[in-house]
mmCIF file of C-alpha atoms and ligand atoms in Angstrom:
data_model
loop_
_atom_site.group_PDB
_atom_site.id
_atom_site.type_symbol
_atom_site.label_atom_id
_atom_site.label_comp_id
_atom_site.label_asym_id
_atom_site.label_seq_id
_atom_site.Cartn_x
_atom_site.Cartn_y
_atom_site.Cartn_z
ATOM 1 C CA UNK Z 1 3.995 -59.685 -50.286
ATOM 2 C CA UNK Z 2 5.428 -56.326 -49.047
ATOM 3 C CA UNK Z 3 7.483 -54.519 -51.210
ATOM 4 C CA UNK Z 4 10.350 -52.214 -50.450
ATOM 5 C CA UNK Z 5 7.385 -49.434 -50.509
ATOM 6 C CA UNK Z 6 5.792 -51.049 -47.127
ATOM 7 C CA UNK Z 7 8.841 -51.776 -45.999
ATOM 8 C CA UNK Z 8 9.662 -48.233 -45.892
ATOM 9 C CA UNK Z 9 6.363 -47.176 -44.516
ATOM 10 C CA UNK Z 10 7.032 -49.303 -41.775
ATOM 11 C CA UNK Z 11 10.313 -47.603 -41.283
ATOM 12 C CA UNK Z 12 8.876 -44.232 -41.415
ATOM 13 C CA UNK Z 13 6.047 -44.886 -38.909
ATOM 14 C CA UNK Z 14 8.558 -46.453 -36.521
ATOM 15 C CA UNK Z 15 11.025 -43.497 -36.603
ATOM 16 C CA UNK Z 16 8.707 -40.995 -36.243
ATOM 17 C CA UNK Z 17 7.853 -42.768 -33.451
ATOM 18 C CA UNK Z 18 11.112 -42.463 -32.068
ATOM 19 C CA UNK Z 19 11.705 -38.734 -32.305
ATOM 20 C CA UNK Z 20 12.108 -37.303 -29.021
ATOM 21 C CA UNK Z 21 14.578 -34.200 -29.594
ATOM 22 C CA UNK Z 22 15.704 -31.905 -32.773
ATOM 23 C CA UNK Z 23 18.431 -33.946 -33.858
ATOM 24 C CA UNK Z 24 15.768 -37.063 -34.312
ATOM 25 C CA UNK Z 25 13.598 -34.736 -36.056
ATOM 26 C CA UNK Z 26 16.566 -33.390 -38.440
ATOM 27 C CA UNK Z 27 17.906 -37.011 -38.758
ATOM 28 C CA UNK Z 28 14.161 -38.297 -39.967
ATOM 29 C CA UNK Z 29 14.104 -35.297 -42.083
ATOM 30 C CA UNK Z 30 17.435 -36.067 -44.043
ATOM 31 C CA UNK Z 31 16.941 -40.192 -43.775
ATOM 32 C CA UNK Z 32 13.372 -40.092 -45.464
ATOM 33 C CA UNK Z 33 12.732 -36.571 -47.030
ATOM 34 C CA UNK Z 34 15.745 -34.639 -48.109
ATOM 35 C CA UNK Z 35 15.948 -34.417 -51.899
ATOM 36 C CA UNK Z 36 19.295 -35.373 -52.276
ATOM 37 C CA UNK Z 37 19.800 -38.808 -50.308
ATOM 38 C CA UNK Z 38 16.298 -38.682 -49.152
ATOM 39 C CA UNK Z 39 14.977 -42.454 -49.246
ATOM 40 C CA UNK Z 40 11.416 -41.643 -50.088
ATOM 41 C CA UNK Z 41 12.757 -39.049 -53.432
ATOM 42 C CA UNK Z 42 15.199 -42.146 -53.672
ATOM 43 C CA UNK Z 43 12.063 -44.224 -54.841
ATOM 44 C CA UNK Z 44 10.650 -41.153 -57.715
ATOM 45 C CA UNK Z 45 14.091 -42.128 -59.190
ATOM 46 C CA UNK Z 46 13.394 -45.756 -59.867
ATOM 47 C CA UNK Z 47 10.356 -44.924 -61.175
ATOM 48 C CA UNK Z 48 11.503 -44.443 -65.206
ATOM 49 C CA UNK Z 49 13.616 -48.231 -64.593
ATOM 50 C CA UNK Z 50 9.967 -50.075 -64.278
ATOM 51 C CA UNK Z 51 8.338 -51.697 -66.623
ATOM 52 C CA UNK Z 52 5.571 -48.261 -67.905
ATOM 53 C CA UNK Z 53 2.325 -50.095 -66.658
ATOM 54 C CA UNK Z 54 3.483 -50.486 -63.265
ATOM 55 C CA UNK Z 55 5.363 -46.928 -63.383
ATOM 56 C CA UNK Z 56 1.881 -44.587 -62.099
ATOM 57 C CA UNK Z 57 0.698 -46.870 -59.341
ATOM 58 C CA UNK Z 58 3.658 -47.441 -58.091
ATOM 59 C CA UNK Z 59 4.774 -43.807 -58.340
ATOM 60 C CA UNK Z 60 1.217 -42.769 -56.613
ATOM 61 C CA UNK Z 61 2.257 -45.285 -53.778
ATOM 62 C CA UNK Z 62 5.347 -43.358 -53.307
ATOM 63 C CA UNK Z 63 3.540 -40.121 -53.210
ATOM 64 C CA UNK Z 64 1.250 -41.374 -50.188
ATOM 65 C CA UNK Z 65 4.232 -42.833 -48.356
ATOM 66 C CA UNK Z 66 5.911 -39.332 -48.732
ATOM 67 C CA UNK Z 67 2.730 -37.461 -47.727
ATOM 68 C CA UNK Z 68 2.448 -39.864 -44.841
ATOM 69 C CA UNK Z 69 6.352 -39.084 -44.180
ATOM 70 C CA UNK Z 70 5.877 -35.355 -44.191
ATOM 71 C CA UNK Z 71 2.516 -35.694 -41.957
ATOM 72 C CA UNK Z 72 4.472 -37.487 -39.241
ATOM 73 C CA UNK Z 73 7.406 -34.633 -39.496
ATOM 74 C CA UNK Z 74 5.094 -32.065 -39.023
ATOM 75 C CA UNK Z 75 3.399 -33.786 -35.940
ATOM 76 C CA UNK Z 76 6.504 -34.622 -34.598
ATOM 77 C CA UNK Z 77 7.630 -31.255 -35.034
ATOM 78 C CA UNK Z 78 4.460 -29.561 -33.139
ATOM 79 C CA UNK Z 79 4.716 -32.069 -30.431
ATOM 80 C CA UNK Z 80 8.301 -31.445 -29.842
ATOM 81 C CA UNK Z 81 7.720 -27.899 -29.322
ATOM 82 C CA UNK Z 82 5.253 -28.280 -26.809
ATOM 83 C CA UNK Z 83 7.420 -30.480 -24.855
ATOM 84 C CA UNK Z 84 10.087 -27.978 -25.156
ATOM 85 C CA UNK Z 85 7.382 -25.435 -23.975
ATOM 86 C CA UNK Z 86 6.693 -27.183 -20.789
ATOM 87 C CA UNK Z 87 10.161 -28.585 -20.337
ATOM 88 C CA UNK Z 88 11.135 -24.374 -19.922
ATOM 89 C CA UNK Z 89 8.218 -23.871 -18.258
ATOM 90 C CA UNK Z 90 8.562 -26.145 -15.548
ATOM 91 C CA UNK Z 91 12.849 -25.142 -15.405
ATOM 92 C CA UNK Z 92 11.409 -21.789 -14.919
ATOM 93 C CA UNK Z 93 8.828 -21.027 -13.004
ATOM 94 C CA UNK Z 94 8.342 -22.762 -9.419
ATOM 95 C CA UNK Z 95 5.669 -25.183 -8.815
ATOM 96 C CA UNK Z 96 2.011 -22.652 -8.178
ATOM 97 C CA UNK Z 97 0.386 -25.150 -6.221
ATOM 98 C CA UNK Z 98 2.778 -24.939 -3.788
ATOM 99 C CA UNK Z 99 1.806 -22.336 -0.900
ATOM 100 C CA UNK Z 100 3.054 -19.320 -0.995
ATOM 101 C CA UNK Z 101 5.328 -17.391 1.473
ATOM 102 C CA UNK Z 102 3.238 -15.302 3.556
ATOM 103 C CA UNK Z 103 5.227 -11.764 4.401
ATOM 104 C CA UNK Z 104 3.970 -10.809 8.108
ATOM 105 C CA UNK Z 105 1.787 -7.591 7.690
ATOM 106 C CA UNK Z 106 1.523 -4.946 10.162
ATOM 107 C CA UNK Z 107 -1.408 -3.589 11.143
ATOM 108 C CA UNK Z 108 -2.744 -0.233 12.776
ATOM 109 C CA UNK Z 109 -2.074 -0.501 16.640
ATOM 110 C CA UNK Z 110 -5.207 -0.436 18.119
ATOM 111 C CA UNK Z 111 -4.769 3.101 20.196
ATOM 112 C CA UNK Z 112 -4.218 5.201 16.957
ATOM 113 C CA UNK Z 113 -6.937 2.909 14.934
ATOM 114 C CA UNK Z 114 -9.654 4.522 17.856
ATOM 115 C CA UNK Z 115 -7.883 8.008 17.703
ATOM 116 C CA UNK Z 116 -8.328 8.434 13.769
ATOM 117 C CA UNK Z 117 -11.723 7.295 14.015
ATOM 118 C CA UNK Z 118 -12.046 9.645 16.564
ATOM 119 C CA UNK Z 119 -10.452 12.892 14.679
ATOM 120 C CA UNK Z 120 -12.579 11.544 11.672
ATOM 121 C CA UNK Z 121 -16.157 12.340 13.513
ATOM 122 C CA UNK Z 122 -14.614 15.429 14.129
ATOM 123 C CA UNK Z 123 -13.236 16.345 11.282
ATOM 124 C CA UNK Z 124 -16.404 15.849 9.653
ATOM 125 C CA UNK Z 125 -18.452 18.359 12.435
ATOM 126 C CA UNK Z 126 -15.641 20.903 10.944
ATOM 127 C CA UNK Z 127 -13.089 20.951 13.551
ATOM 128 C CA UNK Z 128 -8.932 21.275 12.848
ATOM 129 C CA UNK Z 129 -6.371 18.886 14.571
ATOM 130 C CA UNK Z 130 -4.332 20.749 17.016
ATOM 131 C CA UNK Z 131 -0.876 19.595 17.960
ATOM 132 C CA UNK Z 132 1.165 20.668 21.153
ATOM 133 C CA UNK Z 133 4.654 19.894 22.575
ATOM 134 C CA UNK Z 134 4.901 17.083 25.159
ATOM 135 C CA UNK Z 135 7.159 18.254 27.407
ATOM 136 C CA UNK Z 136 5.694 21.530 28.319
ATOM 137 C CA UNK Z 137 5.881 24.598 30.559
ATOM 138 C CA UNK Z 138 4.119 24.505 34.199
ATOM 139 C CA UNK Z 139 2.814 27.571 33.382
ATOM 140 C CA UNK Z 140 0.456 26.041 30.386
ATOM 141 C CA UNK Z 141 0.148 22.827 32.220
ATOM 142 C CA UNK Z 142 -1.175 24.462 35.291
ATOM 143 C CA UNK Z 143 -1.637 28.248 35.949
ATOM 144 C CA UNK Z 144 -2.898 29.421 32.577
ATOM 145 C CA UNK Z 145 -5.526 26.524 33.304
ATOM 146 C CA UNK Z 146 -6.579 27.983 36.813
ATOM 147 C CA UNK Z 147 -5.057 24.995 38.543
ATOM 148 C CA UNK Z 148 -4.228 26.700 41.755
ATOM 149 C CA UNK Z 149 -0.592 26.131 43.482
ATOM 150 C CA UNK Z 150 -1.682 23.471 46.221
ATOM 151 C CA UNK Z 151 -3.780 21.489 44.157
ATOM 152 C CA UNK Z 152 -2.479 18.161 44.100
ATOM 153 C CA UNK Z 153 -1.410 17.283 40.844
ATOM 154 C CA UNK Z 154 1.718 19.995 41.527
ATOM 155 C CA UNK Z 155 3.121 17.393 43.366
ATOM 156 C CA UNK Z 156 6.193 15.594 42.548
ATOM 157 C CA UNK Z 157 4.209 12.052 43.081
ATOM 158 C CA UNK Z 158 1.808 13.062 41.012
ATOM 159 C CA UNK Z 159 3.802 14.507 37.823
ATOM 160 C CA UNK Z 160 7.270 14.231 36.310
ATOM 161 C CA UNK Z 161 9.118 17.367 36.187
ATOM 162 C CA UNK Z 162 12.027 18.490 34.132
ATOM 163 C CA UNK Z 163 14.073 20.766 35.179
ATOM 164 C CA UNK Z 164 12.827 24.497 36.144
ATOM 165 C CA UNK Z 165 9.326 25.154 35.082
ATOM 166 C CA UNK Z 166 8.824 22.216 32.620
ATOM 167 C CA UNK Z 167 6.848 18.677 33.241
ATOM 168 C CA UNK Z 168 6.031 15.974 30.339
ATOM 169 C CA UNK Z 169 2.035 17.268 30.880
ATOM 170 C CA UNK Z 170 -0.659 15.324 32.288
ATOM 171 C CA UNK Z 171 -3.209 16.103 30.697
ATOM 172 C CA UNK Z 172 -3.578 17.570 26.801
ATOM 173 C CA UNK Z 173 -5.658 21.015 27.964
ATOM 174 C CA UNK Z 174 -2.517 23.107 27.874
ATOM 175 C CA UNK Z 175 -3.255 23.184 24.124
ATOM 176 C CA UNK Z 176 -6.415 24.679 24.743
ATOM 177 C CA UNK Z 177 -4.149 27.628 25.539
ATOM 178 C CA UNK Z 178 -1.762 27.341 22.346
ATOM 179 C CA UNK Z 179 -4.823 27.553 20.223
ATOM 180 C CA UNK Z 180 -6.492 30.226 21.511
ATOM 181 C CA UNK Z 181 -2.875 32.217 21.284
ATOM 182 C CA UNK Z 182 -2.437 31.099 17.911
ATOM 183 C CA UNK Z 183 -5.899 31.027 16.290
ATOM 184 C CA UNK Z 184 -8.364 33.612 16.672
ATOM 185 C CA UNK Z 185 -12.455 32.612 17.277
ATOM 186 C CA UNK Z 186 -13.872 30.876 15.824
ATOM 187 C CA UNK Z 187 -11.930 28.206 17.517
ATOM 188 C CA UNK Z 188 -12.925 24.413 16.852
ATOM 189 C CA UNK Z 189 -10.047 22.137 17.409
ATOM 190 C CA UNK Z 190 -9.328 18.225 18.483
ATOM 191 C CA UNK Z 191 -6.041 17.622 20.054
ATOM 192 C CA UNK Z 192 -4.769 13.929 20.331
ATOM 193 C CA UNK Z 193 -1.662 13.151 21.970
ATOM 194 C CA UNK Z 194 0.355 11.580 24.936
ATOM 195 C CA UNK Z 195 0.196 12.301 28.427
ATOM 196 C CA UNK Z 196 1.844 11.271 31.869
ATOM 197 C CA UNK Z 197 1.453 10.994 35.619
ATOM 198 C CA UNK Z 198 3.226 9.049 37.714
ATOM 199 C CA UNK Z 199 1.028 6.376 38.503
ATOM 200 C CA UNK Z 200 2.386 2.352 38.817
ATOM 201 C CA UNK Z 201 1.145 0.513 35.970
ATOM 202 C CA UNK Z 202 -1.669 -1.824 37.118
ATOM 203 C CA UNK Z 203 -4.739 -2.959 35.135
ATOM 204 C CA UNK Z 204 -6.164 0.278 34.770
ATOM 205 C CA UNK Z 205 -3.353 2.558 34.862
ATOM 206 C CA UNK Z 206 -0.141 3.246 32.961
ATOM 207 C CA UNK Z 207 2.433 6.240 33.440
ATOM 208 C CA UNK Z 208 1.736 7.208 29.904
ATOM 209 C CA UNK Z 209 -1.195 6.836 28.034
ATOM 210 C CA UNK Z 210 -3.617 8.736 25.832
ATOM 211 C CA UNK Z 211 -6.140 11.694 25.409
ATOM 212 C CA UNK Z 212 -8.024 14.241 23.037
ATOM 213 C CA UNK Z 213 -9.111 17.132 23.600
ATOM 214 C CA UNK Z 214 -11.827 19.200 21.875
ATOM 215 C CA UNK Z 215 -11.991 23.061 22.248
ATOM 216 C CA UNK Z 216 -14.699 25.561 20.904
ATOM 217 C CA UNK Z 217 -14.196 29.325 21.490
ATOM 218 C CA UNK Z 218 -16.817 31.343 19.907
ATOM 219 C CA UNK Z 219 -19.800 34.067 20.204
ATOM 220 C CA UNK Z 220 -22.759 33.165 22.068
ATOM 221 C CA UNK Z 221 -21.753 29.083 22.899
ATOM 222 C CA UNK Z 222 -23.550 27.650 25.578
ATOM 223 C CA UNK Z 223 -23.689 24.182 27.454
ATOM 224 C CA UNK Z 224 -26.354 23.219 24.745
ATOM 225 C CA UNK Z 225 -23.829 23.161 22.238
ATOM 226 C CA UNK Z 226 -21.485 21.364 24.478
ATOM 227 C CA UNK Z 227 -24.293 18.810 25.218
ATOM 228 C CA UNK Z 228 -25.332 18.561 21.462
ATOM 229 C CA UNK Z 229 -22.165 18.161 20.390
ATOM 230 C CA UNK Z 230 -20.975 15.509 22.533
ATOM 231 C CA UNK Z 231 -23.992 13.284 22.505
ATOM 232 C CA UNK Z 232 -23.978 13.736 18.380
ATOM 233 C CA UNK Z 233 -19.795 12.092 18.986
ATOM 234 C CA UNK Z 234 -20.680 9.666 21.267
ATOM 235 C CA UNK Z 235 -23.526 8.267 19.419
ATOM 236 C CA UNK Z 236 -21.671 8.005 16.241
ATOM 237 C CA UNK Z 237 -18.536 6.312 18.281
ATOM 238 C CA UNK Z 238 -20.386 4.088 20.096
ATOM 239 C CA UNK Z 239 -23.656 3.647 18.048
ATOM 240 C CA UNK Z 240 -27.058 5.334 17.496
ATOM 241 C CA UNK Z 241 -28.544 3.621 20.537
ATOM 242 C CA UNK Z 242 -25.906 4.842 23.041
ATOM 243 C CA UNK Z 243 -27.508 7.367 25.888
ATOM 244 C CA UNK Z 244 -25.570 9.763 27.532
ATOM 245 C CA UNK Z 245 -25.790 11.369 30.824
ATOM 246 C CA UNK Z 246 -24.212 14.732 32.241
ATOM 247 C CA UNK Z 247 -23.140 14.499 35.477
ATOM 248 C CA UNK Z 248 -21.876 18.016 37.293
ATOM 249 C CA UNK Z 249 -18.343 17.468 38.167
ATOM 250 C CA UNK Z 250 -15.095 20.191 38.614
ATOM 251 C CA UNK Z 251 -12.712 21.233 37.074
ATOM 252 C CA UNK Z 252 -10.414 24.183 37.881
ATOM 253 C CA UNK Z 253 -10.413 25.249 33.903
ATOM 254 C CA UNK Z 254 -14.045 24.359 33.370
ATOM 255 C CA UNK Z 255 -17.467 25.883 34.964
ATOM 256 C CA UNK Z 256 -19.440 24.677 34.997
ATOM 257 C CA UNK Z 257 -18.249 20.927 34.665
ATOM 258 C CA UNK Z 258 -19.572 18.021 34.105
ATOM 259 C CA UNK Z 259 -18.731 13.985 33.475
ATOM 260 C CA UNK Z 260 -19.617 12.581 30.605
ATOM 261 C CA UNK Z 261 -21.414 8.683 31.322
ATOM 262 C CA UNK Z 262 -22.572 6.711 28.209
ATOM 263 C CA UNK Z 263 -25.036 3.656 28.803
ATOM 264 C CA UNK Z 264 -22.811 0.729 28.787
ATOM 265 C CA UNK Z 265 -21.843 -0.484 25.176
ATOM 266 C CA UNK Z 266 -21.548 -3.981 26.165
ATOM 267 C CA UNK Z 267 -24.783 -4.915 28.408
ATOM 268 C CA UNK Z 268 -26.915 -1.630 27.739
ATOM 269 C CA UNK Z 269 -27.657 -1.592 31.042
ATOM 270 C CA UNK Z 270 -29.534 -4.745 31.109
ATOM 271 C CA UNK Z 271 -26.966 -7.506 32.874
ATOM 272 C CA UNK Z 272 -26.671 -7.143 36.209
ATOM 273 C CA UNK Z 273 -23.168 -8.611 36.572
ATOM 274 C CA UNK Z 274 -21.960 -7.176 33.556
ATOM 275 C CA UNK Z 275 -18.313 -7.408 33.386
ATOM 276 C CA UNK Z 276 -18.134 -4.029 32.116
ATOM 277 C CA UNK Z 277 -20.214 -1.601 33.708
ATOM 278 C CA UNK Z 278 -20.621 -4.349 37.097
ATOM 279 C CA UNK Z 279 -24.329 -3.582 36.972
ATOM 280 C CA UNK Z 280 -24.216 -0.106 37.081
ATOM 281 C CA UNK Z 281 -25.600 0.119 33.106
ATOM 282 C CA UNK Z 282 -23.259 3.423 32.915
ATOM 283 C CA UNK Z 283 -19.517 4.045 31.872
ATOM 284 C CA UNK Z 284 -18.132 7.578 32.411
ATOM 285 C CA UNK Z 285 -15.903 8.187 28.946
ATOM 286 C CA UNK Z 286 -15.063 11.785 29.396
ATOM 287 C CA UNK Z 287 -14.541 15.297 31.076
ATOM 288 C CA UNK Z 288 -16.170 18.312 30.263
ATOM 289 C CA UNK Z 289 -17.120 21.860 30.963
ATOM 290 C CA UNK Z 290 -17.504 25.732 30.158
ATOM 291 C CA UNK Z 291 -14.432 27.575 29.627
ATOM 292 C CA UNK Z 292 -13.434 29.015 32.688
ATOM 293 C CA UNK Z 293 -13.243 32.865 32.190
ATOM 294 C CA UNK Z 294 -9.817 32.823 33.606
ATOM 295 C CA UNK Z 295 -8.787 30.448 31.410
ATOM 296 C CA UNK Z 296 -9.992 32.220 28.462
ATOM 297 C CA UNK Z 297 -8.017 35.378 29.727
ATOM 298 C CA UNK Z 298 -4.980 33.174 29.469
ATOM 299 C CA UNK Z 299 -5.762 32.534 26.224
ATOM 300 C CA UNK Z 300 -5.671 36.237 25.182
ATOM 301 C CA UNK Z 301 -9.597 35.576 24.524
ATOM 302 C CA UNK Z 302 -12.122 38.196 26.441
ATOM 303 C CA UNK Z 303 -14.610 36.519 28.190
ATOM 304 C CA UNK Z 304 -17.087 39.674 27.983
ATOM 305 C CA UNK Z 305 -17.258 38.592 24.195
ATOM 306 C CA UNK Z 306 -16.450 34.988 23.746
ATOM 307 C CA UNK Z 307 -17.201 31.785 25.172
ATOM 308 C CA UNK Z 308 -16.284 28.275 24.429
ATOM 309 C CA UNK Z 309 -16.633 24.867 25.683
ATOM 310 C CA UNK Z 310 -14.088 22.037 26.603
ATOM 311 C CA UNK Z 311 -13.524 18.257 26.722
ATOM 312 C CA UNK Z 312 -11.378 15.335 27.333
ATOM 313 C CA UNK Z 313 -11.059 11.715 26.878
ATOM 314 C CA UNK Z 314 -9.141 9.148 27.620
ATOM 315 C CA UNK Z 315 -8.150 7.132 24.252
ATOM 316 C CA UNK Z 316 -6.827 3.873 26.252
ATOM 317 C CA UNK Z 317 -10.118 3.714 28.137
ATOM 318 C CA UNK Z 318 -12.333 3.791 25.049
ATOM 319 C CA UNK Z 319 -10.207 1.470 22.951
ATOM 320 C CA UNK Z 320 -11.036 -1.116 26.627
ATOM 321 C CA UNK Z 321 -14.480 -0.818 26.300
ATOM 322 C CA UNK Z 322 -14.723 -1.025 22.780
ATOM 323 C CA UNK Z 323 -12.563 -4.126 22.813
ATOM 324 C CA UNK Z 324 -13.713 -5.863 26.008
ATOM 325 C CA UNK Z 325 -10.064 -5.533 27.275
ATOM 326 C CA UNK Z 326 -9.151 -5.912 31.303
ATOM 327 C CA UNK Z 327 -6.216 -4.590 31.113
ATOM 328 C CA UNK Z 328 -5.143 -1.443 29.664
ATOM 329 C CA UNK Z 329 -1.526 -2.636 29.773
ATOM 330 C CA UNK Z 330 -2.588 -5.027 26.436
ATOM 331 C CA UNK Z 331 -1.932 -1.674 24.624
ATOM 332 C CA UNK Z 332 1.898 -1.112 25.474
ATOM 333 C CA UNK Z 333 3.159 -5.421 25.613
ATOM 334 C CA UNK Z 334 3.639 -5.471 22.251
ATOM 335 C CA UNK Z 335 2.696 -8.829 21.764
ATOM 336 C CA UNK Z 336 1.933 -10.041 18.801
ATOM 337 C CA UNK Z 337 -0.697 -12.538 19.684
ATOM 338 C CA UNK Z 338 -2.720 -9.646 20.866
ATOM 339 C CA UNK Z 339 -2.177 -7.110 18.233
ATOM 340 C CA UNK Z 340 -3.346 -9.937 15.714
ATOM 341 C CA UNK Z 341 -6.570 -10.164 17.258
ATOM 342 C CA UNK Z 342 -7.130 -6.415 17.357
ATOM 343 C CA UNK Z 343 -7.216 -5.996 13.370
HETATM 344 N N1 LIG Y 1 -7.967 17.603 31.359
HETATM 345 C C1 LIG Y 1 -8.964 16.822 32.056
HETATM 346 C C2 LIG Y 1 -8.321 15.516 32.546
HETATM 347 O O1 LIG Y 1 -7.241 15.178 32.127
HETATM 348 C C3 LIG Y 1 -10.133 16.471 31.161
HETATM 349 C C4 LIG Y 1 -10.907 17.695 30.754
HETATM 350 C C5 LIG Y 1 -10.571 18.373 29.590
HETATM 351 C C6 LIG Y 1 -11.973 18.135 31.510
HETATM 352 C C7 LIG Y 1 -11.293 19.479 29.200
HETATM 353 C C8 LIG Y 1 -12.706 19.219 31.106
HETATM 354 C C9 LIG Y 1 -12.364 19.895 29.974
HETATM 355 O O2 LIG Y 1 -8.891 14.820 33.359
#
């Protein structure tokens, strides 16, 4: 037969059962436990009305029902308290497996990504980075370069002139004689920067693109140094592999000249119908030459005592070949879908 003890148990286990917030917990607390209207302490009082045989089990009964009664509080009372803990949690903080917003990230546009790896090789040979005004006189753009009056890139179809004696300048050699003004030899200097000629934009030509320029002015330089220098760049641009040929060329600041040709990066030479070179296994990448003594003179530099060499290259025109691009114009669309694919 139960007695009031299991009937209380039963109570007990079934309320704890039921707790689900703090109130439940507080109201099992004060129904069962608390010492003043408690109903398990309720029971220790009714203790000294039995008869004294049945007083110690019955009072050990008691004492397990209350021990059960404070295990369940205590369990209910972790429990709860996780609960709670992921109840806040989840009110809080959004759901991680969702996917998260991606922010667009820029990237380096391909022309000054090829120009810093550029000025890197050569700011690890030991040259400076020179800098020079785009807009700039005639005088530096032409005649303190020995380009003589009729030569045809005076024209007005060829270059954009502003105003009396200044152009935006086609090339980046009237830096060449900025440095040597400003610096005196040893002179070892890169200069990258933006040029323009007036030429219709087509696949292989914009009005503005652009260049860098090296300069050396020292004792005793020769075309060896030009050679060894250039093939050492070209080789760690384009890979160890690369050849290079010197071709004699002119130009009115350089002498003598020559054009630069590396063996094509893309077929080596080796595809007849390469895409690249067209079968021709070479690519010319870049002007070069001797100082021209005049153009040292315009410098401020004597020639009796100093000479120097010269280049230039067109940044557009390696960041093509290095890419596998047809059209140079990729560079200046600013579309995204392209830019993307040049990270
Ligand atoms: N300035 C020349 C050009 O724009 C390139 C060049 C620079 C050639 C320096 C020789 C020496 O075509």
């Amino acid at each position: 037969m139960p007695d009031e003890i299991d009937e209380l148990r039963a109570k007990v286990e079934a309320a704890a059962a039921g707790i689900r917030s703090r109130q439940d917990l507080q109201k099992f607390k004060e129904e069962f436990l608390s010492r003043k209207k408690g109903k398990i302490p309720g029971l220790f009082k009714k203790i000294p009305a039995l008869p004294p045989q049945e007083r110690s089990s019955f009072g050990q009964r008691v004492n397990e029902l209350r021990q059960l009664a404070e295990r369940l509080f205590k369990e209910a009372e972790e429990g709860l308290k996780g609960s709670l803990w992921r109840q806040k949690l989840q009110e809080s903080i959004p759901d991680p497996t969702l996917p998260g917003y991606l922010k667009p990230l820029g990237t380096v546009h391909p022309i000054p990504e090829i120009s810093h790896r550029i000025e890197e090789i050569f700011l690890r040979m030991g040259y400076d980075i020179e800098d020079g005004p785009e807009v700039e006189k005639e005088y530096f753009n032409f005649d303190a370069l020995n380009i003589p009056p009729h030569h045809p890139a005076r024209q007005e179809q060829d270059t954009f002139f502003v105003g009396e004696g200044y152009l935006l300048r086609t090339h980046t050699s009237p830096v060449q004689i900025r440095a040597m003004r400003r610096r005196k030899p040893p002179i070892r200097i890169i200069v990258p920067g933006r040029v323009y000629r007036r030429d219709e934009a087509d696949p292989t030509h914009t009005p503005m693109f652009y260049q860098i320029e090296g300069l050396v002015v020292d004792r005793g330089i020769n075309f060896a140094h030009l050679k060894g220098t250039l093939e050492t760049f070209l080789k760690a641009l384009f890979g160890e592999d690369t050849r290079v040929r010197f071709r004699p060329s002119y130009f009115p600041f350089t002498e003598p000249s020559a054009e630069v040709d590396i063996s094509c990066p893309v077929c080596g030479g080796k595809d007849p119908h390469c895409r690249v070179c067209g079968g021709a296994g070479w690519i010319e990448i870049l002007g070069s030459g001797m100082v021209h003594p005049q153009v040292l003179r315009s410098g401020g530099i004597d020639p009796e005592e100093y000479s120097g060499f010269a280049f230039g290259l067109g940044v557009d025109r390696i960041s093509m070949l290095k890419r596998g691009l047809a059209d140079i114009r990729n560079h200046y669309w600013n579309r995204m879908d392209f830019l993307e694919q040049m990270k």
